[in-house]
XYZ file of C-alpha atoms in Angstrom:
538
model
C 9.660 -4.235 -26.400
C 12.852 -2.100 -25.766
C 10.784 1.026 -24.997
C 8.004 -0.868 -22.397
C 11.497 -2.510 -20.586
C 12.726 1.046 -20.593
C 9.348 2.275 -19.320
C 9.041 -0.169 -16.710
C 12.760 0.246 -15.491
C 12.105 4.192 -14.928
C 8.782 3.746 -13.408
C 9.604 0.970 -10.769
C 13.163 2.438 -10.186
C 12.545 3.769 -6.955
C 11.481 0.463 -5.883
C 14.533 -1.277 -6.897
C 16.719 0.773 -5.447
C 14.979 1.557 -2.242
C 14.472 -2.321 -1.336
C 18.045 -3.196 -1.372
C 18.804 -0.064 0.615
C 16.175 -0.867 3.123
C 16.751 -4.532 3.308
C 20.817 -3.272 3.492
C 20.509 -0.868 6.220
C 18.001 -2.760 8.751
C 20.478 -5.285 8.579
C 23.222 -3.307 9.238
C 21.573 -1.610 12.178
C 20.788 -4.915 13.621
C 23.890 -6.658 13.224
C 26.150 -4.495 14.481
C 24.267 -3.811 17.459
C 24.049 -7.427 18.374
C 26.998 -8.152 21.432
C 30.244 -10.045 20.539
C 29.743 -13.919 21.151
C 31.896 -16.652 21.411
C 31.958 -20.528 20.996
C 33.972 -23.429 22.263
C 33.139 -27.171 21.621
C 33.733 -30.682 23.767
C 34.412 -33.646 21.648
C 33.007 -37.314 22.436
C 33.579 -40.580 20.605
C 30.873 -43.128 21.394
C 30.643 -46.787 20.637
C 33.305 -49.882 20.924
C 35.995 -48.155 19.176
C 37.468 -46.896 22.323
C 39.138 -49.934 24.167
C 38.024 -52.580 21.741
C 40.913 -52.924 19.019
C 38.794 -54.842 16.557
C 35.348 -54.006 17.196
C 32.477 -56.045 14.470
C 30.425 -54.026 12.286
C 27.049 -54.551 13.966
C 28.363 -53.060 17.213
C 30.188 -50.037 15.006
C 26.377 -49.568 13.724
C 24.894 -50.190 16.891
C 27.008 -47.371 18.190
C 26.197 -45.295 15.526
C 22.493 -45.365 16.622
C 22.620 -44.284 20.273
C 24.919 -41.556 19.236
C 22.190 -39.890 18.183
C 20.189 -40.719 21.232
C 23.263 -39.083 23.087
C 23.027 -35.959 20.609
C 18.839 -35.271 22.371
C 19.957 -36.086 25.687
C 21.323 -32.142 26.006
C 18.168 -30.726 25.020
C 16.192 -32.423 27.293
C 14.389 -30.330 30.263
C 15.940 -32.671 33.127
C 19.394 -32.886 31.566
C 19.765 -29.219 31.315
C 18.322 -28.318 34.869
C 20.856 -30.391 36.191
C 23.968 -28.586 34.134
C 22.481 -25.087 35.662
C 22.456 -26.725 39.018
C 25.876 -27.751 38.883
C 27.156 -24.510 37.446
C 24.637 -22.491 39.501
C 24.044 -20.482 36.314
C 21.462 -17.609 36.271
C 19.791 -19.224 32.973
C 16.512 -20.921 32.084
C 16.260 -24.127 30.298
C 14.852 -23.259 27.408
C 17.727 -20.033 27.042
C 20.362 -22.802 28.076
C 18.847 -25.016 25.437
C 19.542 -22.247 22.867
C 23.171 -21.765 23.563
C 23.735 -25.936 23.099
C 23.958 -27.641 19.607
C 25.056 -31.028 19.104
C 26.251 -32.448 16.177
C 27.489 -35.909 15.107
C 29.478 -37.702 12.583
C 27.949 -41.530 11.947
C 31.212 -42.276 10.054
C 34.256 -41.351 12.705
C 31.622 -42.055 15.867
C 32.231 -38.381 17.139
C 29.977 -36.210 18.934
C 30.672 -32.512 19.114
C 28.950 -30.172 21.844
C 29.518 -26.643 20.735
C 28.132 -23.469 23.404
C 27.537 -20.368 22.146
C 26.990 -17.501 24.499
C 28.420 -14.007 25.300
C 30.740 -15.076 28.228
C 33.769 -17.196 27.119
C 34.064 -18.899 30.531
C 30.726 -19.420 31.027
C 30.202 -21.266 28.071
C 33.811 -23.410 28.552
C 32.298 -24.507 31.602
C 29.097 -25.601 30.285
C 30.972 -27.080 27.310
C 32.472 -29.514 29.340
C 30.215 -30.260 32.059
C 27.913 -31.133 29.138
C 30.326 -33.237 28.204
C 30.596 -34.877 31.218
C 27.282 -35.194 32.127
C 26.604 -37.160 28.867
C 29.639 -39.663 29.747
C 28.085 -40.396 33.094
C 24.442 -41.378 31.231
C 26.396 -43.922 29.684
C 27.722 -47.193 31.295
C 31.163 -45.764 30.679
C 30.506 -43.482 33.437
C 31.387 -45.554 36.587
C 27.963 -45.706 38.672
C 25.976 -47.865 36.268
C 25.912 -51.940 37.158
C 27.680 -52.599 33.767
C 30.218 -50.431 35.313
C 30.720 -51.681 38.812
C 30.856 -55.200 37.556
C 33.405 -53.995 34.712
C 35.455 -53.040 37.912
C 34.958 -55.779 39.937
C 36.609 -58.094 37.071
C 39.702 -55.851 36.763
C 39.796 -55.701 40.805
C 39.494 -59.821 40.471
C 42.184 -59.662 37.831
C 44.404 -58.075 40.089
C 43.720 -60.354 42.858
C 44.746 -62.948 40.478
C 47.614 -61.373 39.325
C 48.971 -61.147 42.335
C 48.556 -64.778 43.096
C 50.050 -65.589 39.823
C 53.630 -63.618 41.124
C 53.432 -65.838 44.748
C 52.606 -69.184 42.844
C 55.779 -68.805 40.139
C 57.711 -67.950 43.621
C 57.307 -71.134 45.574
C 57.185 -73.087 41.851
C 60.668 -71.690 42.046
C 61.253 -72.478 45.449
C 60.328 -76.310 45.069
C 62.136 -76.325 41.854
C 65.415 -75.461 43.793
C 64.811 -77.999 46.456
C 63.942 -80.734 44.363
C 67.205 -80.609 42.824
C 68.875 -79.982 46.068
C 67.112 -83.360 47.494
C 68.434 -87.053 46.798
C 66.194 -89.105 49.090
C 63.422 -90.474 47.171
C 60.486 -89.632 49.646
C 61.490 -86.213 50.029
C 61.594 -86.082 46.169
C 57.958 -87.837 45.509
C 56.541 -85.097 47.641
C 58.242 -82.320 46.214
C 57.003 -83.351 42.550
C 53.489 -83.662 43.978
C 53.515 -80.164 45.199
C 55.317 -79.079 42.582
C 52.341 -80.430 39.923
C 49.721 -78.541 42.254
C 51.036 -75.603 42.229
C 50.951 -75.707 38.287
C 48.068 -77.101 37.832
C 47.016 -74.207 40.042
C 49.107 -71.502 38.277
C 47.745 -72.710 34.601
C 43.982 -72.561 36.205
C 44.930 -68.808 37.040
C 46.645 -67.810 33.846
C 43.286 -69.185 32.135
C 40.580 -67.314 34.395
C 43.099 -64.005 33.981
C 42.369 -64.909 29.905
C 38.919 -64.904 30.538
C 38.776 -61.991 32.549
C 41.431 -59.604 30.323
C 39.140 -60.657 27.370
C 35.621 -59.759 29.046
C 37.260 -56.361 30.255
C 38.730 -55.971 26.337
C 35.442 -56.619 25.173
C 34.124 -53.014 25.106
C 29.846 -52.457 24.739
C 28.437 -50.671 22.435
C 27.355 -48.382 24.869
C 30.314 -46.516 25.591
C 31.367 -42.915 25.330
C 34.603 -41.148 26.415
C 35.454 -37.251 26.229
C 38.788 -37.123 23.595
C 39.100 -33.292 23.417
C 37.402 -30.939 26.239
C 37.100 -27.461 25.872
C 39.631 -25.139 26.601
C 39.519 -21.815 25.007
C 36.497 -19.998 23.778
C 36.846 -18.219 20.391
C 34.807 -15.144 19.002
C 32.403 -16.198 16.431
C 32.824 -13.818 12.826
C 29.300 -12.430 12.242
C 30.039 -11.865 8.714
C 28.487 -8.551 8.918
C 29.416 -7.833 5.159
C 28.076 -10.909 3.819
C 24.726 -10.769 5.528
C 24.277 -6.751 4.966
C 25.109 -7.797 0.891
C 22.704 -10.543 1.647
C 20.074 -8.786 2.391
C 20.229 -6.157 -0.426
C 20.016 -9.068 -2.656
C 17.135 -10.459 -0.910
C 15.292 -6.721 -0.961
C 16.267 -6.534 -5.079
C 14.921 -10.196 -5.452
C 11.661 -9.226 -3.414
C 11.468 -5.719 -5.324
C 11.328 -7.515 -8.331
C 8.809 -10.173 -7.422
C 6.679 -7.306 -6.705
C 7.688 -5.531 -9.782
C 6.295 -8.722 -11.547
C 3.264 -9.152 -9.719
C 2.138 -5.643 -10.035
C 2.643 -5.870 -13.913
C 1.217 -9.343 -14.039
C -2.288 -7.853 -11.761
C -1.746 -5.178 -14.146
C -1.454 -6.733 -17.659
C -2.191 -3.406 -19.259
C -1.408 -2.126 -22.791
C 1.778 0.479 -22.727
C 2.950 0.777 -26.296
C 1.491 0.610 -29.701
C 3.860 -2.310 -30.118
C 2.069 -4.317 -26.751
C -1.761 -3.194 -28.340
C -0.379 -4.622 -32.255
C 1.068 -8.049 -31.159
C -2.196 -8.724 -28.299
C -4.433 -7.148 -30.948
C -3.070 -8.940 -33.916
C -3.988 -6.333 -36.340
C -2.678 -3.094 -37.496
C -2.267 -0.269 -35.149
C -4.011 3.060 -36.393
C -2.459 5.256 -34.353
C -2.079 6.583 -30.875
C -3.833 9.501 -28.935
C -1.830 11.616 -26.690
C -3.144 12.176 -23.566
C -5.932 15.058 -22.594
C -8.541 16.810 -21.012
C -10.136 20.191 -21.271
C -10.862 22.220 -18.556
C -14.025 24.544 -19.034
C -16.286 21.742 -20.633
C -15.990 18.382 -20.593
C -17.813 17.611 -23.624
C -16.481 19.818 -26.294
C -14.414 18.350 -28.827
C -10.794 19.247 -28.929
C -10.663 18.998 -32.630
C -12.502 22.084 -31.773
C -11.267 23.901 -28.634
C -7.592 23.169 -30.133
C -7.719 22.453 -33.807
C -3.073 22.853 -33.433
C -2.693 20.541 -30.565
C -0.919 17.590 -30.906
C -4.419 15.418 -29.661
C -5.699 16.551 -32.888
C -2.531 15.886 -35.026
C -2.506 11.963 -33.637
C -6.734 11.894 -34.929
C -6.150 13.726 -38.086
C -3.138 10.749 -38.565
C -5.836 7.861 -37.561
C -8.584 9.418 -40.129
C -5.848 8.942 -42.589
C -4.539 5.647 -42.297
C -8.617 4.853 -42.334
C -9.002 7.001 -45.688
C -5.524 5.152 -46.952
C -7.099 1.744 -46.139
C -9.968 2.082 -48.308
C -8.040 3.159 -51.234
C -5.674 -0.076 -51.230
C -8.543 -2.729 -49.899
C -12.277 -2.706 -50.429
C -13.578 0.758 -49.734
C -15.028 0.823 -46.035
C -19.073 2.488 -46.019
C -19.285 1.800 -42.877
C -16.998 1.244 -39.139
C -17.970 0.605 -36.027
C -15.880 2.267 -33.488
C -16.209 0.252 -30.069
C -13.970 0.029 -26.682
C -12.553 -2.834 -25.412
C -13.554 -1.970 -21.669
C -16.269 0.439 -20.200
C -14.170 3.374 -20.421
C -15.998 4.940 -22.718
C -13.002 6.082 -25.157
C -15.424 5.073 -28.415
C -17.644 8.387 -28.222
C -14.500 10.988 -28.302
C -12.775 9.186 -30.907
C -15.052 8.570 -33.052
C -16.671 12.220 -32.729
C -13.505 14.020 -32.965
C -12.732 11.113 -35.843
C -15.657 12.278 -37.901
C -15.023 15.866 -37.426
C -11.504 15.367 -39.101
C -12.763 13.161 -42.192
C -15.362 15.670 -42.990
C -13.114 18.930 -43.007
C -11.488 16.338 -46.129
C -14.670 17.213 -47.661
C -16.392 13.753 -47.003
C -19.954 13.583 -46.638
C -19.789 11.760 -42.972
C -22.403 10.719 -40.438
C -22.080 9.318 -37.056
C -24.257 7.124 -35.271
C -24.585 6.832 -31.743
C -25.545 2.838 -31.673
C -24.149 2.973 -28.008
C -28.108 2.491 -25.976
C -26.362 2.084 -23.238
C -24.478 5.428 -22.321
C -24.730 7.670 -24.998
C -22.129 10.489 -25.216
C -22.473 11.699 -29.006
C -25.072 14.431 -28.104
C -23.521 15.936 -25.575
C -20.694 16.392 -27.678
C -22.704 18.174 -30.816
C -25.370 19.253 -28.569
C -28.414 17.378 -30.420
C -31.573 17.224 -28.666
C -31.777 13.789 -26.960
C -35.743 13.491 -27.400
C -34.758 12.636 -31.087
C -32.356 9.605 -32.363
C -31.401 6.085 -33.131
C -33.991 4.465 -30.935
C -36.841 6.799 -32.138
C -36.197 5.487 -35.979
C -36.464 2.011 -34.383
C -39.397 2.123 -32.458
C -41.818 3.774 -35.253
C -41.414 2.520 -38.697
C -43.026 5.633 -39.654
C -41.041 8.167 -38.266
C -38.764 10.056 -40.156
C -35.222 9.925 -40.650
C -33.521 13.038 -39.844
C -29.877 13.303 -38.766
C -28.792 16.656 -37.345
C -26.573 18.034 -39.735
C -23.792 19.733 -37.881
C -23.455 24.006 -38.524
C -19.601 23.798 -37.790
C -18.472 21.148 -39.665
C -20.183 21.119 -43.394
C -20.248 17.425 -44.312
C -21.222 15.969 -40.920
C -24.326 14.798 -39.914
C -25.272 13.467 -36.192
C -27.811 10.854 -35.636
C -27.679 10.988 -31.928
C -28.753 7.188 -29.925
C -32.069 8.870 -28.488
C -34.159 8.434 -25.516
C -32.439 5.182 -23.966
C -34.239 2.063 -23.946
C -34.246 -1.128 -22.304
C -34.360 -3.568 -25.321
C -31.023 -2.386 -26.818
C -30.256 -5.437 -28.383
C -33.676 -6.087 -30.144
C -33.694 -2.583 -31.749
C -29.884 -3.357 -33.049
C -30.673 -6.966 -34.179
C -33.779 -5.512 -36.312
C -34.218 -5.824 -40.034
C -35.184 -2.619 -39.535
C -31.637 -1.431 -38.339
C -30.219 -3.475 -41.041
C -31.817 -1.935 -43.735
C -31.183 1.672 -42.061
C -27.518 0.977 -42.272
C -27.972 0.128 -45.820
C -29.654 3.194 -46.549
C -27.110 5.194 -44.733
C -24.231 4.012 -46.615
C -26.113 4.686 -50.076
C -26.339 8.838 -48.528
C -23.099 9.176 -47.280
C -19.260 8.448 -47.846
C -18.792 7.145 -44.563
C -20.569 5.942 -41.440
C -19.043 5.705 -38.158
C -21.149 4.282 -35.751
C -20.357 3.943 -32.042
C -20.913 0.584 -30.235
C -21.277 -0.492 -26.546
C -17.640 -1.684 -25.306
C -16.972 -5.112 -25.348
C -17.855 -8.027 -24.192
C -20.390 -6.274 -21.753
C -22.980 -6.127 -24.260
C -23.620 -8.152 -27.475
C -25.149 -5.430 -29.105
C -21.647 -4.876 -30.430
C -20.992 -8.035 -31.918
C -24.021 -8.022 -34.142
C -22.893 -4.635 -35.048
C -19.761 -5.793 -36.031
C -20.672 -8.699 -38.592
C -23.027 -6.562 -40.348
C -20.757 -3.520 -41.000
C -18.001 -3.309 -43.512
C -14.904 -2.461 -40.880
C -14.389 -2.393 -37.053
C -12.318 -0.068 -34.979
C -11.019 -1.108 -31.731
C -9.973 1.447 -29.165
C -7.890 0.596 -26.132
C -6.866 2.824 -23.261
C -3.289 3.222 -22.070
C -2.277 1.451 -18.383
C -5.840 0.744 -17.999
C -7.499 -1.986 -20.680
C -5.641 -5.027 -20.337
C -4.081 -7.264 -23.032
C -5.794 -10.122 -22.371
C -8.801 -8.267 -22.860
C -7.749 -6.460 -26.399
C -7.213 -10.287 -27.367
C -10.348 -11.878 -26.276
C -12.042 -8.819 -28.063
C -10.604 -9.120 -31.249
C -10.993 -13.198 -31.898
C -14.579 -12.522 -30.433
C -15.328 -10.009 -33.825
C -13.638 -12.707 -35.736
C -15.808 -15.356 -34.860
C -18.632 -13.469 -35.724
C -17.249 -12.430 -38.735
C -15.979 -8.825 -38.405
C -13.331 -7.558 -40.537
C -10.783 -5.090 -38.349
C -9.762 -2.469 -39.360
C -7.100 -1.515 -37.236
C -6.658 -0.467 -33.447
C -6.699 2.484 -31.887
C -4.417 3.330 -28.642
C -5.972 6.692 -26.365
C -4.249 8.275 -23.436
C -0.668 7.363 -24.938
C 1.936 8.950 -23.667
C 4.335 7.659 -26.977
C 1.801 9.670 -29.223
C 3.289 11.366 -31.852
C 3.979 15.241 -32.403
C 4.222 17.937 -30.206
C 2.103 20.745 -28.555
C 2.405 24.488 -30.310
C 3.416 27.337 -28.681
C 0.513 29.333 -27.272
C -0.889 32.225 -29.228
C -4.608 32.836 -27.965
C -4.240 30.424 -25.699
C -2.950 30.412 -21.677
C -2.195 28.249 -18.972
C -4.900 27.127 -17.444
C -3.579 24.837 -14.951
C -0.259 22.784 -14.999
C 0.223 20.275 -18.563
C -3.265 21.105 -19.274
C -4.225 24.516 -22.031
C -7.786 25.979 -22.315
C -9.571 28.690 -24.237
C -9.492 32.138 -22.995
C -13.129 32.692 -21.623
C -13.350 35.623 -23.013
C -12.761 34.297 -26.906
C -15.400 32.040 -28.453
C -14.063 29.219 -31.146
C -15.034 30.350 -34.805
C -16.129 28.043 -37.175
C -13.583 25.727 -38.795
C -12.485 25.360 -42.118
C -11.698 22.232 -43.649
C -8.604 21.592 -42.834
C -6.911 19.505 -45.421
C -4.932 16.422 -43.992
């Protein structure tokens, strides 16, 4: 686990690194580019809480609501042409709309219009005439009717205020010449006026009541400006913050794409990934290679010191290990999880190996489909599997291979169409028999899976499995499916092979005969032919 998170962390390290930096710098660029701008904000309070001292809840609510009526009223097309023909301000609508946020506060009743724009004055001016605009929408503002009659009944109060002052005058004046008075006449007159002119004075005091309470009782519908805009302040850009922002936004994106790409991916790495998806033993792992002047030789062969060939000679004995502490193995099937066609090399260069122990080994190319095996021992390909299969009578001759003493080649054939019938035949059944009675070991090569069922019968009627799975290319998923599919049908694995793996034990020798051919690739000297080999001895 430690070396795939190690793996992944080198491989995708650009990626990490460069995101962040990216995200960092175009941010940077941007930001500091942008021009200085500045902000200044009008404040309103709307509802009855300006003149009335004890306003009721419902109107408190009531005021709540068309503060937010109030708070669209600046973004509205005709609202904002008038501001820019007041100002006479070289803007459009839509850019003046831009520059205007409102925002309110249910709770206190206050509505703050805040102007953001690259001219301090500019924007103090629109600030307030904003503000102003909005306090002549509402009644509050002196031209509605609610408004005029509002000052009508203060004008009337005053009216009546003033009468109030001459009535308590000549109440004063009668007073004084009542007392001053002794005929009786004179005196019954004097009270008579006297009681008019209170009776008239208490009427005024009580239609002055009635007026200083209907101009105390404030509607819901009011708004008044509490703190216009003065000064304009810069606003902080926080250049730091965004810039460290963004790098944390380009490390969060690297990594979803880190995951995604491994996700698509879903590939086995390690032998540790291929054991725990594969839930068997791993056999080993094959280092990566290829061989320049012919693709089909065997580099057990071309390079009998290479560390390719110390990784297969450490597979073939795990396999001869396994059938000294279980039941002994006659036969394995050596299949691929995905059309990659890694079966053929391994198991050629496989069989090469267990026969220089001094096994008697053959090979069987059961793979109909794309055949490989005689290419690699150069068999005739008129001759083979599918030839045995077709004609009962004809013989049963396996190439037996110069080279390698102990290894025999039964090559698949000319191909045929009906694969699986030939495979699923009592007559391949009792061939395999045979074969295991004449030899120590058969390895038999299988179509990959789950393209063709072919290898599934094969499986349940031979005594092991082999399962070989590519590095960064056959996916875990896969490697599982493969495995429980064998199970089901009854196949005993034998362990699991990883190819192409750059974790591969061992290391390369240094060249003798050999030279470089091209860059991490060595080849044979043209001019020196491979001798025979000896059993090597594992």
């Amino acid at each position: 686990m430690e070396k795939r998170f190690y793996r992944l962390i080198v491989r995708w390290f650009w990626l990490l690194i460069l995101m962040p930096l990216v995200a960092a710098g175009v941010t940077y660029h941007i930001i500091s580019r942008q021009p200085v701008l500045y902000e200044t904000t009008t404040r309103l309070i709307v509802g009855p809480g300006i003149d009335n001292p004890s306003p009721e809840l419902n109107d408190l609510r009531a005021g709540a609501q068309l503060m937010e009526t109030y708070a669209e009223l600046p973004q509205t097309h005709p609202f904002l042409t008038r501001i820019i023909e007041q100002l006479d301000l070289d803007l459009t609508p839509a850019r003046l709309s831009n520059m205007i946020s409102v925002v309110t506060n249910e709770e206190t009743q206050i509505l703050d219009v805040t102007v953001t724009g690259q001219d301090p004055i500019q924007i103090t001016r629109i600030a307030n005439a904003v503000a102003t605009e909005l306090v002549l929408f509402s009644p509050s503002g002196g031209v509605t009717p609610a408004a005029r009659l509002k000052a009508q009944i203060g004008n009337q109060a005053t009216v009546l205020e003033a009468s109030v002052a001459e009535i308590e005058a000549n109440i004063n004046a009668l007073t004084a010449s009542l007392e001053a008075t002794t005929e009786e006449q004179a005196r019954r007159e004097l009270v008579n006026t006297l009681t008019a002119e209170r009776s008239r004075l208490a009427d005024i005091h009580r239609t002055l009541a009635t007026l200083y309470q209907n101009i105390q009782e404030a509607t819901t519908n009011e708004m008044r400006i509490i703190e216009p805009a003065v000064e304009a302040k810069s606003v902080d850009s926080e250049l730091w913050v965004q810039v460290m922002t963004a790098a944390a936004a380009g490390l969060g994106l690297s990594l979803m794409v880190v995951a995604a790409f491994e996700y698509r991916s879903n590939a086995v790495e390690t032998v540790e990934d291929l054991a725990r998806v594969g839930d068997a033993p791993v056999l080993g792992a094959i280092a990566r290679y290829s061989l320049a002047r012919d693709d089909n030789a065997l580099v057990v062969r071309a390079r009998p010191d290479s560390r390719v060939v110390q990784n297969f000679r450490a597979v073939g004995a795990r396999l001869l290990f396994s059938n000294k502490i279980e039941r002994p193995a006659r036969s394995v099937l050596i299949l691929s999880v995905t059309n990659d066609e890694e079966a053929g090399p391994v198991a050629a260069n496989l069989a090469v190996i267990l026969a220089q122990t001094g096994q008697r080994i053959l090979l069987v190319d059961a793979d109909l489909h794309r055949p490989v095996i005689a290419g690699f021992f150069h068999t005739p390909r008129t001759y083979g599997l599918t030839s045995i299969l077709n004609s009962p009578d004809a013989p049963v001759r396996p190439f037996p291979v110069e080279w390698v003493p102990g290894l025999s080649v039964l090559p698949s054939g000319p191909i045929t169409a009906d694969a699986f019938s030939l495979l699923a035949s009592l007559r391949m059944l009792q061939l395999l028999r045979d074969f295991e009675q004449d030899f120590d070991l058969v390895l038999i090569t299988a179509p990959s899976l789950p393209a063709y069922a072919d290898s599934f019968f094969l499986g349940s009627q031979v005594d092991r499995v082999m399962v070989v799975a590519r590095h960064g290319q056959t996916r875990r998923d896969a490697v599982q499916k493969a495995v429980e599919s064998l199970r089901t049908v009854g196949a005993e694995i034998l362990g699991l092979v990883l190819t192409h793996s750059p974790d591969a034990p061992g290391q390369e020798p240094r060249p003798s005969r050999f030279r470089r051919f091209r860059k991490d690739q060595w080849a044979v000297a043209p001019d020196v032919e491979p001798a025979a080999e000896p059993a090597v001895p594992l």
